[in-house]
């Protein structure tokens, strides 16, 4: 035993969370030295362990600072135990990693930091103009990790043995590159196949350039060159789908989009997501995001992005995922050259392997907190804490905008965006992601959870895979998963029921019909369907999803309005289409019953002659929202006439959109401005939601409302609902960190399954 217990305290500290690969050990080393403590710090399977000894007050200060951690760390817990003091303890040291098997979280990729940028722009620095500069505070992480613990041999940096100078920095606890796995320099590290100057010239010449980035290839071109943008659109088979933009700096961003303070913060965050914000540049918008009111903008994140702008690249670039429509982002040179050969006119490759493909994240700024639309690079695979214990589980999400999720203990790790799994290439990415994420988080699943929809590829895969592994296959109802994902991200307790409006395009219901306008009462473990949008027969199922005009015909039929008396509808139908569809509707042949709110948006968009066919999922709703946002002023009392009517049947509360359809037809006939009509439709729907919530509160006493499902990506509708519900004294839960769309399903499936709400698949 050492000195008097009162003068000296020795503690063993364990830190869990995102604590490896973020410079935690050098951080601890620095603080310990500053405070004059002795002891050591190391990594093991459970995170960071620290043994520290010193004056008791100072040890307390030390523990407080450990809680804060370095910039990129996310500390979940710090546990402290006292230990007998030691006499001959001298100085503070960093010890080697102890184990390969780990359960700590891998950090996401991070934009180049200010210190690295300064070095990169300093002509006498040895990393001057080096596109792969990185340090312990920045650079790739998740995309280069091949195993645990997060150490150079288990990253793709293993391909680049360090030169003497890099090794010195890597070994020096006082260096910003101490144990920074992406550490490299022009002598020993990765390199580009093309000079930066030639890339800049190509962009200025209006060429389409494929650029290998952090999480995959981007396709880039001068956004203000409409000919180049059009060529990119045509070659990518993109239809009218909007392109994301990368701007050289915040000032340029301010010239093209309206950014409030919150949006600015998100835009400049180290995750560097694409931020959707109202467009200020109609010319640019009509070329890169036709029919939208927003532009998706991001700031440079990889060092190469900065080098391009520094060297004179056009200050607004289209920067879209390097893939063909529907396929996942390309990550390796051979694949990119093959798949993008018909698109790109110049390829910028580098030789740092990308192990995990990771698309850019998309957030929506606006009133209230920013909302995730696509959670991927910069965020994945940060874990979500759970309010309950979960067995080891794997959830495979939905069919479109897919993500997967693994969970264990009280944490769930949601993958990066995978995409639309109807495509075989995307499906292979799903399989790879399952393998990677399970390994990195050491989750050997005891069951696989999927959506209940028997037509989903993900469900069929879950069934086969569970059988192969000899484990259970569980299913979760689509809209219950949406609600549960919202509850997890809002850290909602397990014992308080919520009333949810789960509105989307398509989700398989427990009665075998297609749901999408659901009112659910319940929590993680169980829900009751207490109401829904009135069911209409949708002629031709999937064909109707691509053709909003069919939704219009379905809703006209249900509202008993004769489609033949509406000139725009007659003008837009093919010969015979009207009579064929009318027959289908009258007999029910070839029709799918649906309560989808997404299809109601389609119907209104078509009736207002905004859009009759779509190029991408949700396009009609996006354009309707854009129009509605442009409405100068409306008479809010008129919105009442547009609200679906509240009724009751055996299923509970029914929202009957008959008045909405009648009002839409009347507006079109009267030549009302489309913007005003679209706005009245939004306001009317929000009123109906608020009225339904009040009616259900009277029945159940539940005072918290959750808004979830892809329809609530619509920020105008979300804001209107939130305002009306709050005016009626409801607590309102909306999505922030996990998307309201099907990108959130996997997390929700985990939560439902972990709390016993999933069904054993049969
Ligand atoms: Zn850095
Ligand atoms: Zn080097
Ligand atoms: Zn959905």
XYZ file of C-alpha atoms and ligand atoms in Angstrom, residues 126 163 166 185 188, ligand 2:
6
model
C 5.087 18.335 -46.047
C 7.308 6.431 -43.854
C 4.548 9.539 -40.421
C 1.721 11.727 -46.565
C 3.963 6.879 -48.155
Zn 4.399 9.382 -44.752
